[in-house]
XYZ file of C-alpha atoms in Angstrom:
729
model
C 13.023 37.155 14.545
C 9.906 37.164 12.212
C 10.686 35.520 9.090
C 8.556 36.410 5.397
C 5.579 33.991 4.430
C 7.476 32.832 1.568
C 10.819 31.455 0.705
C 13.487 34.139 0.260
C 17.338 34.211 -0.715
C 19.548 36.768 -0.600
C 23.316 37.100 -1.948
C 26.267 39.434 -0.216
C 29.444 39.370 -2.283
C 32.920 38.750 -0.066
C 36.301 41.131 -0.991
C 37.566 39.905 -4.471
C 41.419 38.955 -2.625
C 39.135 36.049 -0.988
C 37.308 34.941 -4.098
C 39.458 31.696 -4.364
C 38.885 30.654 -0.727
C 35.001 31.291 -0.787
C 34.745 29.264 -3.914
C 31.296 28.201 -3.480
C 30.069 24.287 -3.355
C 27.708 23.074 -6.198
C 24.965 22.902 -3.603
C 24.996 23.169 0.349
C 21.332 21.019 0.441
C 21.686 17.292 1.856
C 22.074 16.124 5.220
C 23.863 16.979 7.819
C 24.703 15.432 11.214
C 26.190 16.669 14.496
C 25.865 16.632 18.558
C 24.923 19.896 20.685
C 27.521 21.770 22.774
C 30.496 19.315 22.183
C 32.050 17.123 19.233
C 29.687 14.281 20.891
C 29.043 11.404 21.109
C 26.810 12.064 24.495
C 23.633 14.315 25.045
C 21.409 15.527 21.906
C 21.822 14.707 18.640
C 20.445 16.605 15.662
C 19.651 14.806 11.795
C 19.454 18.058 9.760
C 18.060 18.359 6.412
C 18.811 21.294 3.838
C 16.630 22.025 0.788
C 17.305 24.875 -0.202
C 19.508 24.872 -3.635
C 19.450 22.469 -6.327
C 21.578 19.310 -5.860
C 21.980 18.603 -9.733
C 19.621 15.951 -9.923
C 17.954 16.261 -13.541
C 14.207 15.750 -12.202
C 14.746 16.721 -8.341
C 13.083 20.212 -7.545
C 13.990 22.226 -4.864
C 11.682 22.495 -1.823
C 12.852 24.942 -0.208
C 12.355 23.851 3.582
C 14.694 22.835 6.253
C 13.765 19.795 8.409
C 14.982 17.768 11.302
C 15.283 14.759 13.708
C 16.472 14.935 17.386
C 18.308 12.079 18.908
C 19.467 11.458 22.502
C 22.887 9.527 22.783
C 24.239 8.077 25.387
C 26.337 4.927 26.742
C 25.101 1.791 28.091
C 26.579 -1.217 29.479
C 25.662 -4.302 27.969
C 27.384 -7.726 29.143
C 29.943 -5.422 30.710
C 30.682 -3.380 27.671
C 29.912 -0.152 27.058
C 27.832 0.032 23.889
C 26.876 3.771 22.531
C 22.748 3.612 22.489
C 21.242 6.514 19.841
C 17.338 6.757 20.627
C 14.951 9.242 18.264
C 13.205 11.776 19.608
C 11.063 13.790 17.820
C 11.298 15.793 14.367
C 10.568 19.356 13.275
C 10.488 21.308 9.703
C 11.054 25.240 9.181
C 7.908 25.840 6.411
C 9.156 29.209 5.240
C 12.867 29.255 5.578
C 14.792 32.813 5.381
C 17.691 31.962 3.383
C 20.982 34.659 3.050
C 23.857 33.365 0.851
C 27.442 35.524 0.759
C 30.618 34.435 -0.629
C 32.070 31.990 2.774
C 28.404 31.034 4.169
C 25.113 31.052 4.032
C 22.790 31.752 7.071
C 19.093 30.731 7.309
C 16.659 31.458 9.862
C 12.937 30.246 10.372
C 10.201 29.438 12.502
C 10.028 25.359 13.752
C 6.742 23.703 13.726
C 7.042 20.415 15.484
C 4.848 17.367 14.254
C 3.710 16.405 17.175
C 3.373 17.278 21.088
C 3.201 20.474 22.451
C 6.282 22.795 22.251
C 7.158 26.632 23.268
C 7.385 28.983 20.515
C 10.778 28.007 18.792
C 13.078 29.278 15.854
C 16.617 28.062 14.427
C 19.394 29.664 12.953
C 21.545 27.906 10.636
C 25.015 29.067 9.250
C 26.660 26.447 6.771
C 30.399 27.781 5.639
C 32.364 26.227 3.161
C 35.987 26.748 1.747
C 37.794 26.321 -1.351
C 34.273 24.504 -2.911
C 33.695 22.462 -0.035
C 31.268 22.680 2.685
C 33.314 22.735 6.081
C 30.043 22.093 8.330
C 26.922 23.535 9.692
C 26.135 25.121 12.899
C 22.000 24.921 14.091
C 21.323 27.041 17.315
C 17.940 26.902 18.113
C 15.979 29.472 20.631
C 12.867 28.495 22.313
C 10.355 29.612 24.586
C 13.078 33.202 24.073
C 15.732 30.881 25.676
C 18.502 30.258 23.585
C 19.893 27.008 22.749
C 23.659 25.608 22.830
C 24.271 25.001 19.311
C 24.591 21.978 17.223
C 28.094 21.553 15.374
C 26.940 19.448 12.262
C 29.000 17.559 9.597
C 28.049 17.272 5.943
C 27.032 13.727 5.228
C 25.389 13.273 1.870
C 23.273 15.181 -0.597
C 20.805 12.863 -0.142
C 18.305 13.729 3.107
C 17.629 10.014 3.915
C 19.683 6.455 3.180
C 17.393 3.321 2.878
C 18.583 -0.376 2.083
C 16.432 -2.697 -0.279
C 16.871 -6.219 -0.459
C 15.575 -8.113 -3.481
C 15.184 -11.876 -3.469
C 14.065 -13.894 -6.645
C 11.810 -17.043 -7.265
C 13.934 -19.681 -9.503
C 10.981 -19.461 -12.248
C 11.697 -15.885 -12.788
C 15.712 -15.516 -11.502
C 16.539 -14.245 -14.844
C 17.833 -11.436 -16.590
C 16.773 -8.676 -16.530
C 16.532 -8.797 -12.674
C 16.177 -5.152 -11.953
C 15.131 -2.365 -14.417
C 17.610 -0.064 -16.604
C 15.554 2.179 -18.702
C 16.556 4.774 -21.186
C 14.484 7.551 -21.318
C 14.328 8.137 -24.844
C 13.960 4.535 -25.752
C 10.042 4.739 -25.761
C 8.673 7.981 -28.745
C 6.044 8.332 -26.055
C 7.729 10.668 -23.685
C 7.616 14.700 -22.803
C 9.601 16.406 -25.713
C 11.872 18.138 -23.338
C 12.822 15.166 -21.507
C 16.841 14.588 -20.802
C 18.327 11.629 -22.160
C 19.553 9.399 -19.265
C 19.527 6.156 -17.387
C 16.759 5.196 -15.229
C 16.853 3.084 -12.014
C 15.204 2.297 -9.085
C 18.391 3.952 -7.719
C 18.306 6.875 -9.692
C 14.357 7.347 -9.412
C 15.027 7.347 -5.439
C 18.131 9.532 -5.658
C 16.231 12.078 -7.719
C 13.509 11.930 -4.797
C 16.484 13.126 -2.203
C 16.710 9.357 -1.472
C 19.932 7.064 -0.873
C 18.663 3.479 -2.021
C 21.378 0.958 -1.719
C 20.299 -2.309 -3.330
C 22.099 -5.570 -1.528
C 23.967 -6.918 -4.269
C 23.748 -10.521 -2.765
C 19.941 -11.689 -3.434
C 18.459 -15.127 -1.930
C 16.816 -17.014 -4.968
C 13.710 -18.803 -3.496
C 13.024 -22.221 -5.341
C 9.213 -22.348 -6.392
C 9.427 -25.593 -8.763
C 7.253 -27.342 -6.207
C 4.658 -29.581 -8.055
C 1.399 -27.827 -7.832
C 2.907 -24.355 -7.222
C 1.935 -22.082 -9.876
C 0.745 -18.928 -8.512
C 1.146 -17.079 -4.869
C -1.731 -15.735 -2.882
C -1.215 -12.806 -0.040
C -0.544 -15.042 3.170
C 2.220 -17.097 0.980
C 3.624 -13.396 0.130
C 3.437 -12.486 3.638
C 4.804 -15.522 4.908
C 7.823 -15.361 2.765
C 8.845 -11.902 4.070
C 8.315 -13.607 7.605
C 10.594 -16.204 6.547
C 13.042 -14.403 4.093
C 13.647 -10.755 5.329
C 15.780 -11.788 8.388
C 19.123 -9.450 7.326
C 17.459 -5.958 8.681
C 15.471 -7.261 11.044
C 17.187 -6.466 14.461
C 15.490 -3.648 15.241
C 12.543 -1.352 14.065
C 11.690 1.087 12.885
C 14.256 0.911 10.408
C 15.419 1.904 6.523
C 15.089 -0.920 5.134
C 12.633 -2.594 2.432
C 12.228 -6.109 0.977
C 11.048 -7.026 -2.579
C 10.319 -10.151 -3.851
C 10.091 -10.860 -8.019
C 7.931 -13.993 -8.229
C 6.113 -15.415 -11.221
C 2.254 -14.943 -11.016
C -0.308 -13.940 -8.501
C -3.722 -15.897 -8.183
C -5.456 -13.167 -9.747
C -3.369 -13.278 -12.952
C -4.242 -9.121 -14.009
C -2.332 -8.406 -10.975
C 1.371 -7.343 -11.655
C 2.611 -5.395 -8.383
C 1.322 -5.743 -4.870
C 2.088 -4.025 -1.700
C 1.193 -5.898 1.929
C 0.939 -3.822 4.886
C 1.741 -6.507 7.246
C 3.619 -7.086 10.417
C 7.418 -9.165 9.775
C 10.298 -9.945 10.953
C 10.053 -8.542 14.325
C 8.693 -10.812 17.144
C 6.129 -12.716 14.553
C 3.268 -11.399 12.955
C 1.039 -8.516 14.584
C 3.592 -7.174 16.734
C 5.400 -4.844 13.500
C 6.828 -3.331 11.723
C 4.732 -2.287 8.887
C 4.931 -1.469 4.991
C 7.755 -2.633 4.159
C 7.210 -5.818 1.458
C 6.174 -5.707 -1.904
C 5.852 -7.899 -5.070
C 6.613 -7.519 -8.718
C 4.938 -10.428 -10.658
C 7.724 -11.081 -13.538
C 5.584 -13.698 -15.578
C 2.658 -10.822 -15.945
C 1.751 -9.619 -19.514
C 2.752 -6.555 -18.947
C 6.431 -8.165 -19.287
C 6.123 -10.340 -22.407
C 8.360 -8.575 -24.241
C 10.921 -7.533 -21.258
C 14.428 -7.682 -22.605
C 17.832 -6.014 -20.802
C 18.446 -4.389 -23.893
C 15.258 -2.666 -25.842
C 15.795 -2.214 -29.147
C 11.683 -2.239 -30.180
C 9.056 0.107 -28.686
C 7.082 -2.671 -27.242
C 10.617 -3.616 -25.443
C 11.206 -0.200 -24.615
C 7.269 -0.106 -23.156
C 8.023 -3.505 -21.059
C 10.836 -2.069 -19.521
C 9.497 0.986 -18.590
C 6.602 -0.468 -16.906
C 8.939 -2.792 -15.294
C 10.695 0.531 -13.732
C 7.341 2.012 -12.899
C 6.503 -1.228 -11.434
C 9.367 -1.271 -9.243
C 9.045 2.040 -7.962
C 5.475 2.383 -7.626
C 5.268 -0.496 -5.164
C 8.515 0.359 -3.320
C 6.854 3.582 -2.939
C 3.942 2.522 -0.785
C 6.512 1.649 1.674
C 7.151 4.704 2.450
C 3.514 5.664 3.423
C 2.598 7.055 0.224
C -1.194 6.210 -1.392
C -2.648 6.405 -4.681
C -2.397 9.879 -6.079
C -6.437 9.725 -6.392
C -6.662 8.383 -3.190
C -5.180 11.870 -2.027
C -7.702 13.905 -4.258
C -5.074 14.695 -7.056
C -5.990 12.298 -9.752
C -4.336 14.556 -12.344
C -0.959 13.980 -10.628
C 1.970 13.203 -12.820
C 3.726 11.168 -10.355
C 5.072 7.417 -9.858
C 2.059 6.517 -7.200
C -0.389 6.965 -9.746
C -2.036 4.505 -12.642
C -0.961 5.615 -16.390
C -4.356 4.362 -17.469
C -6.582 6.234 -14.614
C -4.484 9.672 -15.898
C -5.541 8.517 -19.455
C -8.996 8.215 -19.060
C -8.924 11.553 -17.649
C -7.102 13.290 -19.938
C -6.501 11.221 -23.139
C -4.340 8.051 -24.386
C -1.257 8.214 -24.022
C -1.032 11.479 -22.184
C 0.307 10.247 -19.089
C 3.514 8.883 -20.285
C 3.558 11.939 -22.837
C 4.038 14.091 -19.927
C 5.352 11.849 -17.180
C 8.699 13.277 -15.978
C 9.718 9.743 -14.085
C 9.167 11.578 -10.731
C 7.361 11.686 -7.598
C 5.348 15.063 -7.276
C 5.804 17.821 -4.841
C 3.739 16.753 -1.848
C 5.015 13.436 -2.235
C 8.991 14.837 -2.278
C 7.630 16.877 0.655
C 6.591 13.861 3.191
C 9.527 12.067 1.595
C 12.228 14.201 2.470
C 11.045 16.514 5.412
C 7.680 14.402 6.506
C 7.673 13.109 10.511
C 9.972 10.370 10.704
C 7.713 8.282 12.118
C 5.287 8.272 9.229
C 7.994 8.123 6.889
C 10.078 5.253 7.960
C 9.588 1.408 7.041
C 8.004 -0.119 10.415
C 6.618 3.099 11.898
C 3.177 4.860 11.925
C 0.801 2.657 10.233
C 0.089 3.342 6.649
C -1.646 6.197 5.630
C -0.918 8.089 8.592
C 1.225 10.843 7.307
C -0.764 14.463 7.913
C -0.609 15.025 4.181
C -2.688 11.846 3.444
C -5.795 13.057 5.609
C -9.092 12.141 3.796
C -10.800 15.344 2.583
C -12.656 17.475 4.411
C -16.350 16.668 4.235
C -15.540 13.424 2.470
C -18.889 12.067 4.168
C -21.318 14.436 2.898
C -19.896 15.998 -0.358
C -21.205 14.220 -3.253
C -18.776 13.623 -6.221
C -19.918 14.881 -9.693
C -22.788 13.100 -11.748
C -22.183 10.217 -14.131
C -23.474 7.543 -16.852
C -23.336 5.133 -13.845
C -24.591 5.198 -10.455
C -22.756 3.833 -7.300
C -24.797 2.251 -4.867
C -24.013 0.517 -1.101
C -26.013 -1.748 0.272
C -25.958 -4.251 3.241
C -28.367 -5.471 5.871
C -29.016 -2.536 8.898
C -27.575 -4.560 11.575
C -24.452 -6.796 12.274
C -23.820 -8.720 15.111
C -20.666 -7.868 17.983
C -17.426 -9.121 16.059
C -19.371 -9.968 12.458
C -16.800 -9.227 9.451
C -18.988 -6.485 7.501
C -19.190 -7.231 4.012
C -21.355 -4.943 1.686
C -22.462 -4.959 -1.406
C -20.948 -2.502 -3.811
C -23.310 -1.838 -7.091
C -22.968 0.394 -10.447
C -26.158 0.661 -12.488
C -25.645 2.259 -16.047
C -28.421 4.893 -16.069
C -28.440 5.572 -19.618
C -29.678 4.560 -22.778
C -26.370 3.331 -24.370
C -24.256 0.479 -23.314
C -20.921 1.541 -20.811
C -17.963 -0.300 -19.925
C -16.926 0.033 -16.500
C -14.004 -1.710 -14.965
C -15.542 -4.527 -11.915
C -12.595 -4.468 -9.251
C -14.827 -2.835 -6.650
C -12.866 -3.885 -3.805
C -10.604 -1.184 -2.503
C -7.576 -3.159 -2.843
C -7.570 -2.339 -6.615
C -7.692 1.201 -5.948
C -10.755 2.245 -8.066
C -13.024 2.639 -5.118
C -11.907 4.922 -1.982
C -14.027 4.234 1.003
C -14.494 6.376 4.158
C -16.354 5.365 7.222
C -17.520 7.121 9.913
C -17.450 5.951 13.542
C -19.897 6.310 16.391
C -17.645 8.780 17.751
C -17.773 11.014 14.935
C -14.455 10.454 13.283
C -14.131 9.906 9.706
C -11.454 7.322 8.371
C -10.160 6.073 5.256
C -10.602 2.361 4.449
C -7.365 1.390 3.147
C -6.649 -2.256 2.339
C -3.716 -4.328 4.098
C -3.115 -5.446 0.341
C -2.445 -3.099 -2.771
C -3.143 -4.584 -6.068
C -1.357 -2.775 -9.411
C -2.993 -4.613 -12.511
C -5.305 -4.601 -15.414
C -9.064 -3.025 -15.521
C -11.323 -6.127 -15.787
C -13.923 -4.935 -17.872
C -17.259 -5.231 -17.691
C -20.210 -3.842 -19.941
C -23.657 -2.555 -18.493
C -26.407 -2.695 -20.577
C -28.290 0.064 -21.271
C -31.224 1.053 -18.627
C -34.254 -1.230 -19.078
C -37.228 0.401 -20.670
C -39.429 -2.704 -19.824
C -38.527 -5.696 -18.335
C -35.671 -6.166 -16.502
C -33.024 -8.679 -16.628
C -30.633 -7.112 -14.615
C -28.154 -6.640 -17.651
C -27.664 -2.796 -16.634
C -26.009 -3.417 -13.243
C -22.914 -5.387 -11.476
C -22.442 -6.371 -7.917
C -19.723 -7.472 -5.611
C -19.740 -8.393 -1.917
C -16.831 -6.579 -0.425
C -15.404 -7.505 2.694
C -14.395 -4.432 4.932
C -13.634 -5.764 8.210
C -10.048 -5.144 8.576
C -7.556 -2.628 7.219
C -4.206 -0.891 7.788
C -5.788 0.863 11.106
C -6.895 -2.030 12.476
C -10.580 -3.351 12.325
C -13.012 -1.025 10.467
C -16.023 -1.968 12.915
C -14.889 -2.726 16.385
C -16.901 -0.911 18.343
C -20.859 -0.955 19.058
C -22.847 1.836 17.525
C -24.104 3.436 14.513
C -21.849 3.582 11.712
C -21.833 5.562 7.953
C -19.737 4.190 5.132
C -19.396 6.364 1.590
C -17.375 4.870 -1.435
C -16.179 6.832 -4.592
C -15.563 5.385 -7.544
C -13.233 6.560 -10.012
C -11.929 5.059 -12.963
C -12.534 5.269 -16.919
C -13.204 9.319 -16.669
C -16.303 8.316 -14.371
C -16.065 10.031 -10.543
C -18.990 9.073 -8.613
C -19.561 9.250 -4.954
C -22.012 6.589 -3.422
C -25.113 6.943 -1.215
C -24.043 7.205 2.410
C -24.777 4.074 3.908
C -25.848 3.768 7.244
C -25.215 0.510 9.479
C -25.181 -0.393 13.201
C -22.866 -2.913 15.277
C -24.702 -4.472 18.426
C -23.305 -4.880 21.185
C -21.957 -8.161 23.047
C -25.303 -9.984 23.663
C -23.670 -12.623 26.295
C -20.614 -12.831 28.461
C -19.176 -15.115 26.563
C -19.008 -13.043 23.096
C -17.563 -10.097 25.683
C -14.615 -12.223 26.910
C -14.207 -13.884 23.519
C -13.440 -9.994 21.988
C -9.413 -9.683 22.906
C -8.886 -12.943 21.281
C -10.660 -12.165 18.204
C -9.590 -8.282 17.795
C -5.851 -8.990 16.855
C -3.772 -8.484 14.206
C -3.363 -12.162 13.330
C -6.991 -12.357 12.857
C -7.179 -9.384 10.867
C -4.741 -10.492 8.652
C -6.195 -13.952 7.994
C -9.342 -12.525 7.497
C -7.985 -9.917 4.586
C -6.122 -12.108 3.192
C -9.229 -14.759 2.829
C -7.569 -17.310 4.478
C -3.516 -18.246 5.424
C -1.909 -21.102 6.711
C 1.331 -19.153 7.855
C 2.262 -20.094 11.114
C 3.085 -16.273 11.743
C -0.770 -16.052 11.675
C -1.439 -19.194 13.497
C -3.020 -17.445 16.320
C -5.284 -15.871 14.244
C -6.487 -18.887 12.567
C -6.675 -20.601 16.148
C -8.908 -17.840 17.437
C -11.122 -17.958 14.165
C -11.525 -21.822 14.434
C -12.529 -21.283 18.197
C -15.229 -18.645 17.133
C -16.757 -21.448 14.232
C -17.425 -23.538 17.046
C -18.392 -21.650 19.796
C -20.830 -19.149 17.738
C -21.962 -21.663 15.148
C -25.167 -21.103 13.606
C -24.355 -17.244 14.288
C -23.333 -14.781 11.624
C -20.253 -14.150 13.453
C -19.320 -18.315 13.465
C -20.688 -18.998 9.850
C -17.959 -16.255 8.847
C -15.449 -17.363 10.805
C -15.857 -20.838 9.657
C -15.593 -19.487 6.125
C -12.706 -18.211 6.602
C -11.225 -21.004 8.156
C -12.505 -22.773 5.054
C -10.665 -21.028 2.593
C -7.387 -21.776 4.693
C -7.548 -25.447 4.659
C -9.405 -26.153 1.698
C -6.112 -25.085 -0.454
C -2.709 -25.873 -0.619
C -0.532 -23.591 1.437
C 3.484 -23.373 0.194
C 6.195 -21.685 2.395
C 9.766 -21.446 1.997
C 11.910 -24.074 3.811
C 15.643 -24.066 3.198
C 15.789 -21.546 -0.012
C 12.729 -23.467 -1.553
C 9.008 -23.364 -1.636
C 7.474 -26.462 -0.447
C 4.201 -27.576 0.643
C 3.406 -26.649 3.891
C -0.431 -27.694 3.760
C -2.126 -29.714 1.800
C -5.409 -28.783 0.658
C -8.372 -30.737 3.039
C -11.557 -30.057 1.046
C -13.584 -32.490 3.483
C -12.931 -30.160 6.437
C -13.299 -27.073 4.537
C -16.979 -28.484 3.271
C -17.893 -29.704 6.854
C -16.887 -26.277 8.426
C -19.650 -24.520 6.159
C -22.215 -26.721 5.871
C -24.122 -25.131 8.811
C -23.188 -21.797 6.887
C -25.107 -23.112 3.665
C -28.127 -24.663 5.506
C -28.489 -21.157 7.362
C -28.616 -19.389 3.687
C -30.500 -21.807 2.161
C -33.187 -21.243 4.810
C -33.249 -17.346 4.359
C -36.047 -15.824 3.095
C -34.085 -12.467 2.503
C -32.059 -10.982 -0.381
C -29.753 -9.516 1.928
C -28.020 -12.525 1.656
C -28.121 -13.517 -1.686
C -24.204 -12.400 -3.061
C -22.942 -14.627 0.304
C -24.734 -17.368 -0.174
C -23.668 -17.552 -3.859
C -19.897 -16.794 -2.749
C -20.032 -19.678 -0.568
C -21.594 -21.924 -3.227
C -18.704 -20.777 -5.509
C -16.137 -21.756 -2.799
C -18.076 -25.320 -2.213
C -18.175 -25.940 -5.746
C -14.218 -25.831 -6.220
C -14.314 -27.611 -2.550
C -16.493 -30.457 -4.545
C -14.536 -30.191 -7.702
C -11.103 -31.186 -5.638
C -13.096 -34.022 -3.661
C -14.008 -35.316 -7.356
C -17.544 -35.078 -6.842
C -19.320 -32.810 -9.092
C -22.602 -34.085 -8.758
C -22.397 -32.594 -5.368
C -21.567 -29.276 -6.839
C -23.982 -29.577 -9.397
C -26.877 -30.424 -6.604
C -25.841 -27.088 -4.990
C -25.857 -25.031 -7.652
C -29.197 -25.960 -9.372
C -30.373 -25.780 -5.588
C -28.780 -22.051 -5.419
C -30.661 -20.819 -8.719
C -33.676 -21.982 -7.671
C -33.556 -20.276 -4.002
C -32.237 -17.063 -5.999
C -35.331 -17.327 -8.484
C -37.610 -17.670 -5.883
C -36.413 -14.470 -4.087
C -36.537 -12.444 -7.513
C -33.000 -12.636 -8.700
C -33.137 -11.320 -12.283
C -32.213 -13.868 -15.573
C -28.991 -12.542 -15.917
C -28.118 -13.964 -12.383
C -29.453 -16.890 -12.787
C -27.681 -17.563 -15.991
C -24.410 -16.595 -14.628
C -25.186 -19.592 -11.674
C -25.756 -22.195 -13.815
C -22.147 -21.534 -15.154
C -20.985 -22.203 -11.882
C -21.633 -26.126 -12.532
C -17.878 -27.843 -12.931
C -17.379 -28.810 -16.421
C -15.273 -31.733 -15.550
C -15.694 -34.619 -12.955
C -12.298 -32.889 -11.008
C -11.925 -28.870 -11.568
C -8.422 -27.820 -11.262
C -7.172 -26.548 -7.784
C -6.133 -23.076 -7.681
C -3.086 -23.779 -7.971
C -3.555 -25.352 -11.509
C -3.835 -22.082 -12.877
C -4.140 -18.386 -11.529
C -7.753 -17.616 -10.993
C -9.425 -14.317 -12.065
C -11.701 -12.053 -9.719
C -15.501 -13.376 -10.272
C -17.724 -11.051 -12.333
C -20.979 -10.836 -10.792
C -24.142 -9.277 -11.624
C -26.681 -7.793 -8.937
C -28.388 -10.697 -7.104
C -30.966 -7.962 -5.931
């Protein structure tokens, strides 16, 4: 039958004599399960979600949608014993259901839209009945291609649309109360005037969204007291997830998530991180994805964190503690940040409070935020294609509502006081990791403050790549850092002599993202970025670059070993000694040896040096132990050829890469107690950059790289911060 374009609800009364027996339940919305044609369990099964009336949650709007998942069920004999196997088939949604309530039931009809594949025109007719205030069940009948199917008899299961298990592990150093956030919505005075007074937790936040989260009451404590272990890097977090998240890894995808409360991240400004990396099932590179995240308890946000806040500072800390947990877990449901979905003014867990305030005024986010996901996110979480929602399903950012905006490669953002420019050499060898210079420049006659975190992993820049086949993809980092801005002052645009103080540059590696290798095919690419922060929204130029074809048979044969997830993650993590990524490190080591002196060999050697040149800790018997001791001499030897190549290069295009390598080698020399060698390489760098026309600001910054002590501290002695670099060109 035809259905209206908008959801509609009608009501038909029952005779007065039947009013008691026909007393309607508080809500019929929620999840139903049943089988087709019989009570089961063999045949076709249906997981049905009705979202047509209020379920009683304070901040849980009705979406007026109906959706479901089909499964096939059968018995299989395993070791002589019959076992019931339930296999997922596909998902569907009714966008505009037509709803009619009576005193005895509710009748729902609508047109079915399947998320994938080709299907004949399909409608569904659903009747939910009740008695004495309790739902007695739902019957769903599908008509496909004009053929009426056998009905599904479904029982009511829960007011939640989906269920999820959350395992939380803690490091010894931060295994302290409060272990999970418990926030009173009125504890802080900066809030909506009509916000209900209630207690909000991780579980209640997701209950509002229609997700029943069960936190495992038993948590693993990981001893992180090993001497020298002061901060975490991405590789160690990934390895810890591989090792620790074993309780639910019997099969993927699954509604399971793992979170760890750790001390502090290598980059001290990062308060939370979601890493979209494989774990558990068969080792790295073979799934699943988007199911691990970390919160860093020793971040400055949580300095005033106590179990029962009484001051405004304590309330702020608890509120941010809650926000960080819910935000990072949200990424595992396939949520990008609000601004990456063209919704920078969304009042959602997935926005950043400070980014919202930059656009809408100080304290405006918390003054309007109602502790909920926005409507589009609720639609995805409750009714999206199961494969793009469930942990370990489709890759991060694969949900249909997360597609990049139409024309992202051609439509420029609004003008601003800051210019964003992308630059790189115009040709990259096949398999050579691609790095691009992101440069901000002040175009005004007054100083401008900007957030200098230009790598997409920090959320300030959104990068679009047009592939040689013409498709445009959003390049999303495999890690997502949530942390404090790192402000840089851009001096006014110069009138006379140009000292470079009006600009700021960073070299950003775009080799690997959640969709895989960004530049894995020969041909012409177009790259564009949008910088959005501090009230600035500025699109970059469109940067063309070309990836060459394999020059030799050796390159062509090596490509399958290089284009693996293990290699990609090792590059994205800036090195890792995790056994789960050993295959990637071995391939990069082979590339460094086989293609020494070539760009691929130089960059592969640098990644290996980053791995072997630093300590690496991993969990063993509930304790973090040193798995690998830094080998600075080997790391230096690996990068000798690359240093020589950069020193002999005459072009300015390699200046940032040259400088970055010298910074790495300076740290390695310091670990080897050879400050004289570090000083010599820094002085040579300054001389070379001066000859190539680098501005005075850059040369002054380069001289600061000279170690001030005979043996500079290892990264493990104190968290490092992202280096701030002005333009080298």
